[in-house]
Amino acid sequence: MSGFFGTALKGSCVLDLFFGTDYHSHLGTRRAGMVVHGPDGFTRSIHNIENTPFRTKFDDELDSFQGNLGIGCISDYEAQPLLIHSRLGSFAITTVGKINNIAELKALCFEEGLTHFYEMSTGEINPTELAAALISRKSTFKEGIEYLQDLVKGSLSVLILTSEGIYAARDKLGRTPIILGKKDEGFCCAFESSSFLNLGYKPYRELGPGEIVFITPEEVVPVKEPGDTMQICSFLWVYYGYPTSTYEGINVEQMRNRCGSLLAARDHVHADCVAGVPDSGIAHAIGYSNAAHIPYARPFIKYTPTWPRSFMPTTQARRNQIASMKLIPVKEMIEGRRLLLIDDSIVRGTQLGNTSRFLYESGAKEVHVRPACPPILYGCTFLNFSRSTSDMDLITRRMIVKLEGENPSPERLALYADPDSKEYAAMVEEIRKVSGFTTLRYHRLDDMVKSIGLPKCKLCTYCFDGKGACPHHKAGQKED
């Protein structure tokens, strides 16, 4: 995942851009960048943030930025924002999302006369550079952005900084958000609504799916009206989103509290305390505790001063090791107790399995696990949700193959997504056994949707049921 921030002010935008971008640091782990436009043109800086927080990389450079228009990005993969010189003039661009048909679009550019792209250290081309190349094929930014959105398979939200203002374009089906803020000095646009609250902005409005606006210090000009179909990522509320942020009018922290409450409503387990795996599991656990009248406790504490993000390293082995180092048990609150543990999800199953083991080793009598979302059966094809390259990285798929003896058909997979089927029950029991949990019960999809409060047709639930890419999407079918 990645996050971006843009601002257009009557005076200097530098500090707002710096702090607004920094507030997106939970969304990316690799690269960060800022671009400002002022009297002397564009000023840009990009840094590697794999082992150092964003603010420490850019703090000493702030005096070199001069201007009233700017965009910034925290990226989980490619370096951005990029500076582009094209037939449309000079501009800066940053993107959030995932292009699944990069090879196809790269070939299209070559067929139309483009001779080369810069190659990243991974051997791939930068998706943001590809987006800029496609936009620049048209005679206006509006036409170019529309052209890009029609070609991309996956999702892509875009900020484009020109000498006059900022184009903000939400991806075609609204899988990720763009929220506008307003104050006397001008406007901002952001992935996270909470990123601008301490900067003096008030929420102005959200962009709709596929909507394009042009932002100046004086106004927000509609460029393209929003589409009718939305498929916003449901995992934004469960995991990705910052607790103080709001998407489509629904606050993340409140959703997680409701989620925990609905988890408790279907549960009859006897436990001495409820604990949330920090950080995203905490609000779910508080909601469960309040509804079930089981005390909330912290039998382990997350050590963050030197290990702020468990998914920072590039290899899964290192991520697992760091994740296990971060959680320090409080043995006095564990020994002889029945613990109910709530995490946002179970993806590969490694980290939560390790957590349960160290709880047992610290003297826990029982460890009951309640993930705050349904079993993840399909790798996300629309956002950079994880670095997994195969669905077999998912613990659900490994257990299904164990039960089926081979890769199941889409029809068989649909049975494993049904919480009332015997196949689902068998899969959950296999996960419980291999993870060492006393009991395991996932959140139901219908309850998770109810926790969010939007109609299911407005949510992307592809990773849970193989649906949600378009109104008539079939389970297990890739987006075309």
PDB file of N, CA, C and O in Angstrom, residues 251-287:
ATOM      1  N   ASN A 251     -15.986   6.126  10.364  1.00  0.00           N
ATOM      2  CA  ASN A 251     -14.718   6.191  11.077  1.00  0.00           C
ATOM      3  C   ASN A 251     -14.144   4.802  11.312  1.00  0.00           C
ATOM      4  O   ASN A 251     -14.864   3.851  11.617  1.00  0.00           O
ATOM      5  N   VAL A 252     -12.829   4.674  11.186  1.00  0.00           N
ATOM      6  CA  VAL A 252     -12.143   3.391  11.325  1.00  0.00           C
ATOM      7  C   VAL A 252     -12.274   2.833  12.737  1.00  0.00           C
ATOM      8  O   VAL A 252     -12.611   1.660  12.936  1.00  0.00           O
ATOM      9  N   GLU A 253     -12.004   3.646  13.753  1.00  0.00           N
ATOM     10  CA  GLU A 253     -12.046   3.172  15.137  1.00  0.00           C
ATOM     11  C   GLU A 253     -13.450   2.696  15.514  1.00  0.00           C
ATOM     12  O   GLU A 253     -13.616   1.651  16.145  1.00  0.00           O
ATOM     13  N   GLN A 254     -14.461   3.447  15.120  1.00  0.00           N
ATOM     14  CA  GLN A 254     -15.837   3.053  15.426  1.00  0.00           C
ATOM     15  C   GLN A 254     -16.204   1.758  14.722  1.00  0.00           C
ATOM     16  O   GLN A 254     -16.875   0.889  15.301  1.00  0.00           O
ATOM     17  N   MET A 255     -15.760   1.615  13.468  1.00  0.00           N
ATOM     18  CA  MET A 255     -16.041   0.365  12.751  1.00  0.00           C
ATOM     19  C   MET A 255     -15.422  -0.802  13.489  1.00  0.00           C
ATOM     20  O   MET A 255     -16.050  -1.855  13.652  1.00  0.00           O
ATOM     21  N   ARG A 256     -14.184  -0.656  13.943  1.00  0.00           N
ATOM     22  CA  ARG A 256     -13.511  -1.759  14.623  1.00  0.00           C
ATOM     23  C   ARG A 256     -14.183  -2.099  15.956  1.00  0.00           C
ATOM     24  O   ARG A 256     -14.247  -3.264  16.346  1.00  0.00           O
ATOM     25  N   ASN A 257     -14.678  -1.088  16.647  1.00  0.00           N
ATOM     26  CA  ASN A 257     -15.448  -1.359  17.864  1.00  0.00           C
ATOM     27  C   ASN A 257     -16.701  -2.162  17.553  1.00  0.00           C
ATOM     28  O   ASN A 257     -17.029  -3.132  18.248  1.00  0.00           O
ATOM     29  N   ARG A 258     -17.421  -1.771  16.494  1.00  0.00           N
ATOM     30  CA  ARG A 258     -18.623  -2.524  16.094  1.00  0.00           C
ATOM     31  C   ARG A 258     -18.258  -3.940  15.675  1.00  0.00           C
ATOM     32  O   ARG A 258     -18.986  -4.898  15.963  1.00  0.00           O
ATOM     33  N   CYS A 259     -17.139  -4.055  14.982  1.00  0.00           N
ATOM     34  CA  CYS A 259     -16.666  -5.367  14.536  1.00  0.00           C
ATOM     35  C   CYS A 259     -16.472  -6.298  15.724  1.00  0.00           C
ATOM     36  O   CYS A 259     -16.946  -7.434  15.737  1.00  0.00           O
ATOM     37  N   GLY A 260     -15.780  -5.814  16.765  1.00  0.00           N
ATOM     38  CA  GLY A 260     -15.570  -6.622  17.953  1.00  0.00           C
ATOM     39  C   GLY A 260     -16.860  -6.959  18.660  1.00  0.00           C
ATOM     40  O   GLY A 260     -17.052  -8.074  19.164  1.00  0.00           O
ATOM     41  N   SER A 261     -17.777  -6.012  18.684  1.00  0.00           N
ATOM     42  CA  SER A 261     -19.064  -6.250  19.327  1.00  0.00           C
ATOM     43  C   SER A 261     -19.844  -7.358  18.624  1.00  0.00           C
ATOM     44  O   SER A 261     -20.442  -8.234  19.276  1.00  0.00           O
ATOM     45  N   LEU A 262     -19.840  -7.350  17.292  1.00  0.00           N
ATOM     46  CA  LEU A 262     -20.540  -8.393  16.546  1.00  0.00           C
ATOM     47  C   LEU A 262     -19.834  -9.737  16.670  1.00  0.00           C
ATOM     48  O   LEU A 262     -20.488 -10.795  16.649  1.00  0.00           O
ATOM     49  N   LEU A 263     -18.510  -9.734  16.788  1.00  0.00           N
ATOM     50  CA  LEU A 263     -17.779 -10.971  17.054  1.00  0.00           C
ATOM     51  C   LEU A 263     -18.252 -11.584  18.376  1.00  0.00           C
ATOM     52  O   LEU A 263     -18.495 -12.791  18.474  1.00  0.00           O
ATOM     53  N   ALA A 264     -18.396 -10.741  19.392  1.00  0.00           N
ATOM     54  CA  ALA A 264     -18.815 -11.216  20.713  1.00  0.00           C
ATOM     55  C   ALA A 264     -20.242 -11.736  20.700  1.00  0.00           C
ATOM     56  O   ALA A 264     -20.579 -12.685  21.416  1.00  0.00           O
ATOM     57  N   ALA A 265     -21.107 -11.120  19.872  1.00  0.00           N
ATOM     58  CA  ALA A 265     -22.521 -11.496  19.855  1.00  0.00           C
ATOM     59  C   ALA A 265     -22.730 -12.936  19.425  1.00  0.00           C
ATOM     60  O   ALA A 265     -23.719 -13.566  19.817  1.00  0.00           O
ATOM     61  N   ARG A 266     -21.814 -13.482  18.630  1.00  0.00           N
ATOM     62  CA  ARG A 266     -21.946 -14.865  18.153  1.00  0.00           C
ATOM     63  C   ARG A 266     -21.094 -15.843  18.966  1.00  0.00           C
ATOM     64  O   ARG A 266     -21.010 -17.013  18.630  1.00  0.00           O
ATOM     65  N   ASP A 267     -20.429 -15.356  20.010  1.00  0.00           N
ATOM     66  CA  ASP A 267     -19.459 -16.175  20.735  1.00  0.00           C
ATOM     67  C   ASP A 267     -19.970 -16.544  22.124  1.00  0.00           C
ATOM     68  O   ASP A 267     -20.732 -15.795  22.728  1.00  0.00           O
ATOM     69  N   HIS A 268     -19.524 -17.693  22.612  1.00  0.00           N
ATOM     70  CA  HIS A 268     -19.917 -18.149  23.954  1.00  0.00           C
ATOM     71  C   HIS A 268     -18.710 -18.711  24.693  1.00  0.00           C
ATOM     72  O   HIS A 268     -18.861 -19.551  25.581  1.00  0.00           O
ATOM     73  N   VAL A 269     -17.519 -18.230  24.350  1.00  0.00           N
ATOM     74  CA  VAL A 269     -16.311 -18.750  24.958  1.00  0.00           C
ATOM     75  C   VAL A 269     -16.154 -18.220  26.386  1.00  0.00           C
ATOM     76  O   VAL A 269     -16.606 -17.118  26.711  1.00  0.00           O
ATOM     77  N   HIS A 270     -15.537 -18.997  27.233  1.00  0.00           N
ATOM     78  CA  HIS A 270     -15.225 -18.567  28.595  1.00  0.00           C
ATOM     79  C   HIS A 270     -13.757 -18.165  28.629  1.00  0.00           C
ATOM     80  O   HIS A 270     -12.867 -18.980  28.383  1.00  0.00           O
ATOM     81  N   ALA A 271     -13.512 -16.897  28.912  1.00  0.00           N
ATOM     82  CA  ALA A 271     -12.147 -16.379  28.947  1.00  0.00           C
ATOM     83  C   ALA A 271     -11.990 -15.447  30.140  1.00  0.00           C
ATOM     84  O   ALA A 271     -12.958 -14.861  30.625  1.00  0.00           O
ATOM     85  N   ASP A 272     -10.751 -15.309  30.584  1.00  0.00           N
ATOM     86  CA  ASP A 272     -10.462 -14.420  31.711  1.00  0.00           C
ATOM     87  C   ASP A 272     -10.206 -12.989  31.265  1.00  0.00           C
ATOM     88  O   ASP A 272     -10.396 -12.053  32.034  1.00  0.00           O
ATOM     89  N   CYS A 273      -9.744 -12.828  30.016  1.00  0.00           N
ATOM     90  CA  CYS A 273      -9.517 -11.478  29.503  1.00  0.00           C
ATOM     91  C   CYS A 273      -9.511 -11.498  27.985  1.00  0.00           C
ATOM     92  O   CYS A 273      -9.323 -12.549  27.355  1.00  0.00           O
ATOM     93  N   VAL A 274      -9.706 -10.319  27.392  1.00  0.00           N
ATOM     94  CA  VAL A 274      -9.650 -10.115  25.952  1.00  0.00           C
ATOM     95  C   VAL A 274      -8.442  -9.233  25.654  1.00  0.00           C
ATOM     96  O   VAL A 274      -8.246  -8.208  26.311  1.00  0.00           O
ATOM     97  N   ALA A 275      -7.650  -9.631  24.673  1.00  0.00           N
ATOM     98  CA  ALA A 275      -6.468  -8.856  24.297  1.00  0.00           C
ATOM     99  C   ALA A 275      -6.458  -8.637  22.792  1.00  0.00           C
ATOM    100  O   ALA A 275      -6.841  -9.515  22.019  1.00  0.00           O
ATOM    101  N   GLY A 276      -6.023  -7.456  22.376  1.00  0.00           N
ATOM    102  CA  GLY A 276      -5.881  -7.155  20.956  1.00  0.00           C
ATOM    103  C   GLY A 276      -4.427  -7.169  20.552  1.00  0.00           C
ATOM    104  O   GLY A 276      -3.573  -6.643  21.265  1.00  0.00           O
ATOM    105  N   VAL A 277      -4.140  -7.813  19.408  1.00  0.00           N
ATOM    106  CA  VAL A 277      -2.766  -7.781  18.891  1.00  0.00           C
ATOM    107  C   VAL A 277      -2.493  -6.366  18.392  1.00  0.00           C
ATOM    108  O   VAL A 277      -3.188  -5.872  17.504  1.00  0.00           O
ATOM    109  N   PRO A 278      -1.513  -5.673  18.967  1.00  0.00           N
ATOM    110  CA  PRO A 278      -1.286  -4.278  18.586  1.00  0.00           C
ATOM    111  C   PRO A 278      -0.700  -4.175  17.180  1.00  0.00           C
ATOM    112  O   PRO A 278       0.027  -5.060  16.761  1.00  0.00           O
ATOM    113  N   ASP A 279      -1.076  -3.115  16.425  1.00  0.00           N
ATOM    114  CA  ASP A 279      -1.943  -2.055  16.914  1.00  0.00           C
ATOM    115  C   ASP A 279      -3.388  -2.224  16.421  1.00  0.00           C
ATOM    116  O   ASP A 279      -4.332  -1.851  17.095  1.00  0.00           O
ATOM    117  N   SER A 280      -3.550  -2.770  15.236  1.00  0.00           N
ATOM    118  CA  SER A 280      -4.863  -2.759  14.595  1.00  0.00           C
ATOM    119  C   SER A 280      -5.877  -3.686  15.255  1.00  0.00           C
ATOM    120  O   SER A 280      -7.078  -3.556  15.024  1.00  0.00           O
ATOM    121  N   GLY A 281      -5.427  -4.631  16.091  1.00  0.00           N
ATOM    122  CA  GLY A 281      -6.382  -5.519  16.761  1.00  0.00           C
ATOM    123  C   GLY A 281      -6.970  -4.937  18.031  1.00  0.00           C
ATOM    124  O   GLY A 281      -7.948  -5.475  18.574  1.00  0.00           O
ATOM    125  N   ILE A 282      -6.420  -3.823  18.508  1.00  0.00           N
ATOM    126  CA  ILE A 282      -6.825  -3.290  19.811  1.00  0.00           C
ATOM    127  C   ILE A 282      -8.270  -2.814  19.811  1.00  0.00           C
ATOM    128  O   ILE A 282      -9.053  -3.150  20.711  1.00  0.00           O
ATOM    129  N   ALA A 283      -8.663  -2.010  18.824  1.00  0.00           N
ATOM    130  CA  ALA A 283     -10.028  -1.477  18.814  1.00  0.00           C
ATOM    131  C   ALA A 283     -11.063  -2.589  18.653  1.00  0.00           C
ATOM    132  O   ALA A 283     -12.140  -2.531  19.254  1.00  0.00           O
ATOM    133  N   HIS A 284     -10.756  -3.601  17.844  1.00  0.00           N
ATOM    134  CA  HIS A 284     -11.657  -4.752  17.726  1.00  0.00           C
ATOM    135  C   HIS A 284     -11.830  -5.419  19.090  1.00  0.00           C
ATOM    136  O   HIS A 284     -12.933  -5.799  19.480  1.00  0.00           O
ATOM    137  N   ALA A 285     -10.707  -5.580  19.811  1.00  0.00           N
ATOM    138  CA  ALA A 285     -10.748  -6.252  21.112  1.00  0.00           C
ATOM    139  C   ALA A 285     -11.526  -5.440  22.146  1.00  0.00           C
ATOM    140  O   ALA A 285     -12.250  -6.008  22.979  1.00  0.00           O
ATOM    141  N   ILE A 286     -11.402  -4.127  22.101  1.00  0.00           N
ATOM    142  CA  ILE A 286     -12.154  -3.275  23.025  1.00  0.00           C
ATOM    143  C   ILE A 286     -13.653  -3.427  22.770  1.00  0.00           C
ATOM    144  O   ILE A 286     -14.459  -3.521  23.702  1.00  0.00           O
ATOM    145  N   GLY A 287     -14.038  -3.452  21.505  1.00  0.00           N
ATOM    146  CA  GLY A 287     -15.444  -3.655  21.175  1.00  0.00           C
ATOM    147  C   GLY A 287     -15.961  -4.995  21.662  1.00  0.00           C
ATOM    148  O   GLY A 287     -17.078  -5.099  22.190  1.00  0.00           O
TER     149      GLY A 287
END
